[in-house]
Amino acid sequence: MQRQSMITRCPECGGERVWVSVLAQAQYIGQILLKQPRRSASFFHQGENISDTQAFTCMNCGHTTLYANEPQKLIPNK
């Protein structure tokens, strides 16, 4: 993904950040999904309010940031 090459410095300390995998004890191990509860998704368009994520961790201070890969899917309905 493009974010991996774009993001290199930590916003907290300026240290180098690397892309990391997330290991979670859940139904979808290794994947954290973001869901917008105020966005409707019809039966035929399931998942239109969900985005998977990508994580970056600073090798200096440990600060970790999650990014939505498809943030346009998280815009709430008006």
GROMACS .gro file of N, CA and C in nm:
model
  234
    1MET      N    1   0.084  -0.119   0.000
    1MET     CA    2   0.000   0.000   0.000
    1MET      C    3   0.088   0.124   0.000
    2GLN      N    4   0.037   0.233  -0.051
    2GLN     CA    5   0.111   0.357  -0.062
    2GLN      C    6   0.151   0.413   0.074
    3ARG      N    7   0.066   0.397   0.175
    3ARG     CA    8   0.097   0.453   0.306
    3ARG      C    9   0.229   0.401   0.362
    4GLN      N   10   0.262   0.277   0.330
    4GLN     CA   11   0.383   0.217   0.383
    4GLN      C   12   0.506   0.297   0.340
    5SER      N   13   0.509   0.344   0.218
    5SER     CA   14   0.624   0.420   0.172
    5SER      C   15   0.615   0.568   0.209
    6MET      N   16   0.493   0.618   0.236
    6MET     CA   17   0.474   0.760   0.266
    6MET      C   18   0.515   0.794   0.409
    7ILE      N   19   0.488   0.705   0.503
    7ILE     CA   20   0.502   0.738   0.643
    7ILE      C   21   0.630   0.677   0.698
    8THR      N   22   0.723   0.763   0.740
    8THR     CA   23   0.849   0.710   0.791
    8THR      C   24   0.886   0.765   0.927
    9ARG      N   25   0.838   0.882   0.966
    9ARG     CA   26   0.876   0.943   1.094
    9ARG      C   27   0.761   0.947   1.192
   10CYS      N   28   0.792   0.925   1.319
   10CYS     CA   29   0.694   0.924   1.426
   10CYS      C   30   0.648   1.067   1.457
   11PRO      N   31   0.517   1.090   1.470
   11PRO     CA   32   0.468   1.224   1.504
   11PRO      C   33   0.497   1.262   1.649
   12GLU      N   34   0.529   1.165   1.734
   12GLU     CA   35   0.557   1.191   1.875
   12GLU      C   36   0.702   1.229   1.901
   13CYS      N   37   0.797   1.151   1.845
   13CYS     CA   38   0.939   1.174   1.878
   13CYS      C   39   1.028   1.193   1.756
   14GLY      N   40   0.973   1.174   1.636
   14GLY     CA   41   1.052   1.188   1.514
   14GLY      C   42   1.131   1.063   1.478
   15GLY      N   43   1.115   0.956   1.556
   15GLY     CA   44   1.186   0.831   1.529
   15GLY      C   45   1.134   0.761   1.405
   16GLU      N   46   1.208   0.661   1.361
   16GLU     CA   47   1.169   0.585   1.243
   16GLU      C   48   1.052   0.492   1.275
   17ARG      N   49   0.954   0.488   1.183
   17ARG     CA   50   0.838   0.400   1.201
   17ARG      C   51   0.843   0.289   1.097
   18VAL      N   52   0.789   0.175   1.134
   18VAL     CA   53   0.782   0.062   1.042
   18VAL      C   54   0.639   0.010   1.039
   19TRP      N   55   0.603  -0.053   0.927
   19TRP     CA   56   0.473  -0.117   0.913
   19TRP      C   57   0.475  -0.245   0.995
   20VAL      N   58   0.368  -0.271   1.070
   20VAL     CA   59   0.358  -0.391   1.152
   20VAL      C   60   0.223  -0.458   1.129
   21SER      N   61   0.218  -0.588   1.155
   21SER     CA   62   0.092  -0.662   1.153
   21SER      C   63   0.033  -0.658   1.292
   22VAL      N   64  -0.098  -0.660   1.298
   22VAL     CA   65  -0.168  -0.660   1.426
   22VAL      C   66  -0.216  -0.802   1.453
   23LEU      N   67  -0.181  -0.855   1.569
   23LEU     CA   68  -0.230  -0.986   1.610
   23LEU      C   69  -0.334  -0.964   1.718
   24ALA      N   70  -0.455  -1.007   1.691
   24ALA     CA   71  -0.565  -0.987   1.786
   24ALA      C   72  -0.633  -1.120   1.813
   25GLN      N   73  -0.677  -1.138   1.935
   25GLN     CA   74  -0.750  -1.260   1.968
   25GLN      C   75  -0.898  -1.232   1.944
   26ALA      N   76  -0.939  -1.256   1.822
   26ALA     CA   77  -1.077  -1.229   1.782
   26ALA      C   78  -1.113  -1.323   1.668
   27GLN      N   79  -1.232  -1.309   1.619
   27GLN     CA   80  -1.277  -1.393   1.509
   27GLN      C   81  -1.186  -1.377   1.387
   28TYR      N   82  -1.141  -1.255   1.360
   28TYR     CA   83  -1.054  -1.228   1.246
   28TYR      C   84  -0.914  -1.199   1.297
   29ILE      N   85  -0.841  -1.301   1.331
   29ILE     CA   86  -0.709  -1.284   1.390
   29ILE      C   87  -0.618  -1.211   1.292
   30GLY      N   88  -0.548  -1.110   1.344
   30GLY     CA   89  -0.453  -1.035   1.264
   30GLY      C   90  -0.514  -0.922   1.184
   31GLN      N   91  -0.642  -0.897   1.201
   31GLN     CA   92  -0.707  -0.791   1.124
   31GLN      C   93  -0.800  -0.713   1.215
   32ILE      N   94  -0.779  -0.583   1.221
   32ILE     CA   95  -0.869  -0.495   1.295
   32ILE      C   96  -0.951  -0.419   1.192
   33LEU      N   97  -1.083  -0.429   1.204
   33LEU     CA   98  -1.173  -0.360   1.113
   33LEU      C   99  -1.234  -0.241   1.184
   34LEU      N  100  -1.249  -0.130   1.112
   34LEU     CA  101  -1.318  -0.012   1.164
   34LEU      C  102  -1.456  -0.010   1.101
   35LYS      N  103  -1.558   0.020   1.182
   35LYS     CA  104  -1.696   0.024   1.132
   35LYS      C  105  -1.760   0.156   1.170
   36GLN      N  106  -1.829   0.219   1.075
   36GLN     CA  107  -1.902   0.343   1.099
   36GLN      C  108  -2.047   0.304   1.129
   37PRO      N  109  -2.090   0.310   1.256
   37PRO     CA  110  -2.226   0.270   1.290
   37PRO      C  111  -2.334   0.363   1.236
   38ARG      N  112  -2.296   0.486   1.200
   38ARG     CA  113  -2.395   0.581   1.149
   38ARG      C  114  -2.394   0.586   0.996
   39ARG      N  115  -2.351   0.478   0.935
   39ARG     CA  116  -2.356   0.468   0.789
   39ARG      C  117  -2.427   0.338   0.756
   40SER      N  118  -2.536   0.348   0.682
   40SER     CA  119  -2.612   0.227   0.650
   40SER      C  120  -2.547   0.153   0.534
   41ALA      N  121  -2.558   0.023   0.538
   41ALA     CA  122  -2.509  -0.062   0.431
   41ALA      C  123  -2.621  -0.158   0.394
   42SER      N  124  -2.666  -0.152   0.271
   42SER     CA  125  -2.777  -0.237   0.228
   42SER      C  126  -2.732  -0.382   0.218
   43PHE      N  127  -2.828  -0.471   0.205
   43PHE     CA  128  -2.798  -0.614   0.193
   43PHE      C  129  -2.705  -0.641   0.075
   44PHE      N  130  -2.726  -0.570  -0.036
   44PHE     CA  131  -2.646  -0.592  -0.156
   44PHE      C  132  -2.510  -0.524  -0.151
   45HIS      N  133  -2.492  -0.432  -0.059
   45HIS     CA  134  -2.365  -0.360  -0.046
   45HIS      C  135  -2.307  -0.380   0.093
   46GLN      N  136  -2.307  -0.502   0.140
   46GLN     CA  137  -2.255  -0.531   0.274
   46GLN      C  138  -2.107  -0.494   0.281
   47GLY      N  139  -2.067  -0.441   0.393
   47GLY     CA  140  -1.927  -0.403   0.412
   47GLY      C  141  -1.895  -0.263   0.366
   48GLU      N  142  -1.994  -0.189   0.317
   48GLU     CA  143  -1.967  -0.053   0.269
   48GLU      C  144  -1.942   0.044   0.382
   49ASN      N  145  -1.961   0.000   0.506
   49ASN     CA  146  -1.932   0.088   0.620
   49ASN      C  147  -1.817   0.032   0.703
   50ILE      N  148  -1.734  -0.052   0.640
   50ILE     CA  149  -1.622  -0.116   0.710
   50ILE      C  150  -1.494  -0.098   0.630
   51SER      N  151  -1.384  -0.071   0.700
   51SER     CA  152  -1.252  -0.061   0.637
   51SER      C  153  -1.152  -0.141   0.718
   52ASP      N  154  -1.064  -0.211   0.649
   52ASP     CA  155  -0.955  -0.275   0.722
   52ASP      C  156  -0.849  -0.169   0.754
   53THR      N  157  -0.750  -0.207   0.831
   53THR     CA  158  -0.654  -0.110   0.881
   53THR      C  159  -0.511  -0.151   0.851
   54GLN      N  160  -0.423  -0.054   0.869
   54GLN     CA  161  -0.279  -0.075   0.855
   54GLN      C  162  -0.214  -0.005   0.974
   55ALA      N  163  -0.116  -0.068   1.036
   55ALA     CA  164  -0.053  -0.012   1.156
   55ALA      C  165   0.094   0.021   1.132
   56PHE      N  166   0.139   0.129   1.197
   56PHE     CA  167   0.280   0.168   1.196
   56PHE      C  168   0.325   0.190   1.339
   57THR      N  169   0.444   0.141   1.373
   57THR     CA  170   0.497   0.154   1.508
   57THR      C  171   0.633   0.221   1.504
   58CYS      N  172   0.656   0.313   1.597
   58CYS     CA  173   0.784   0.382   1.609
   58CYS      C  174   0.884   0.288   1.677
   59MET      N  175   1.001   0.275   1.620
   59MET     CA  176   1.105   0.190   1.677
   59MET      C  177   1.175   0.255   1.795
   60ASN      N  178   1.151   0.385   1.817
   60ASN     CA  179   1.213   0.457   1.928
   60ASN      C  180   1.124   0.461   2.052
   61CYS      N  181   1.000   0.509   2.037
   61CYS     CA  182   0.913   0.528   2.154
   61CYS      C  183   0.798   0.428   2.162
   62GLY      N  184   0.773   0.352   2.055
   62GLY     CA  185   0.666   0.253   2.057
   62GLY      C  186   0.529   0.306   2.017
   63HIS      N  187   0.519   0.436   1.990
   63HIS     CA  188   0.391   0.494   1.949
   63HIS      C  189   0.341   0.419   1.826
   64THR      N  190   0.215   0.373   1.830
   64THR     CA  191   0.157   0.298   1.719
   64THR      C  192   0.032   0.369   1.669
   65THR      N  193   0.020   0.378   1.538
   65THR     CA  194  -0.092   0.445   1.474
   65THR      C  195  -0.160   0.348   1.378
   66LEU      N  196  -0.294   0.348   1.381
   66LEU     CA  197  -0.373   0.270   1.286
   66LEU      C  198  -0.429   0.363   1.179
   67TYR      N  199  -0.426   0.319   1.055
   67TYR     CA  200  -0.483   0.394   0.944
   67TYR      C  201  -0.589   0.309   0.876
   68ALA      N  202  -0.701   0.370   0.841
   68ALA     CA  203  -0.805   0.302   0.764
   68ALA      C  204  -0.759   0.296   0.619
   69ASN      N  205  -0.764   0.179   0.558
   69ASN     CA  206  -0.723   0.166   0.419
   69ASN      C  207  -0.826   0.225   0.323
   70GLU      N  208  -0.953   0.228   0.363
   70GLU     CA  209  -1.059   0.284   0.280
   70GLU      C  210  -1.142   0.382   0.363
   71PRO      N  211  -1.086   0.498   0.399
   71PRO     CA  212  -1.156   0.591   0.488
   71PRO      C  213  -1.287   0.644   0.430
   72GLN      N  214  -1.302   0.644   0.298
   72GLN     CA  215  -1.427   0.691   0.237
   72GLN      C  216  -1.545   0.604   0.279
   73LYS      N  217  -1.521   0.480   0.320
   73LYS     CA  218  -1.629   0.392   0.366
   73LYS      C  219  -1.675   0.426   0.508
   74LEU      N  220  -1.604   0.515   0.576
   74LEU     CA  221  -1.635   0.547   0.715
   74LEU      C  222  -1.707   0.681   0.731
   75ILE      N  223  -1.744   0.743   0.621
   75ILE     CA  224  -1.818   0.870   0.627
   75ILE      C  225  -1.961   0.840   0.668
   76PRO      N  226  -2.011   0.900   0.779
   76PRO     CA  227  -2.148   0.871   0.823
   76PRO      C  228  -2.252   0.927   0.728
   77ASN      N  229  -2.369   0.863   0.729
   77ASN     CA  230  -2.483   0.915   0.652
   77ASN      C  231  -2.527   1.047   0.714
   78LYS      N  232  -2.580   1.134   0.632
   78LYS     CA  233  -2.629   1.262   0.683
   78LYS      C  234  -2.773   1.251   0.721
   0.00000   0.00000   0.00000
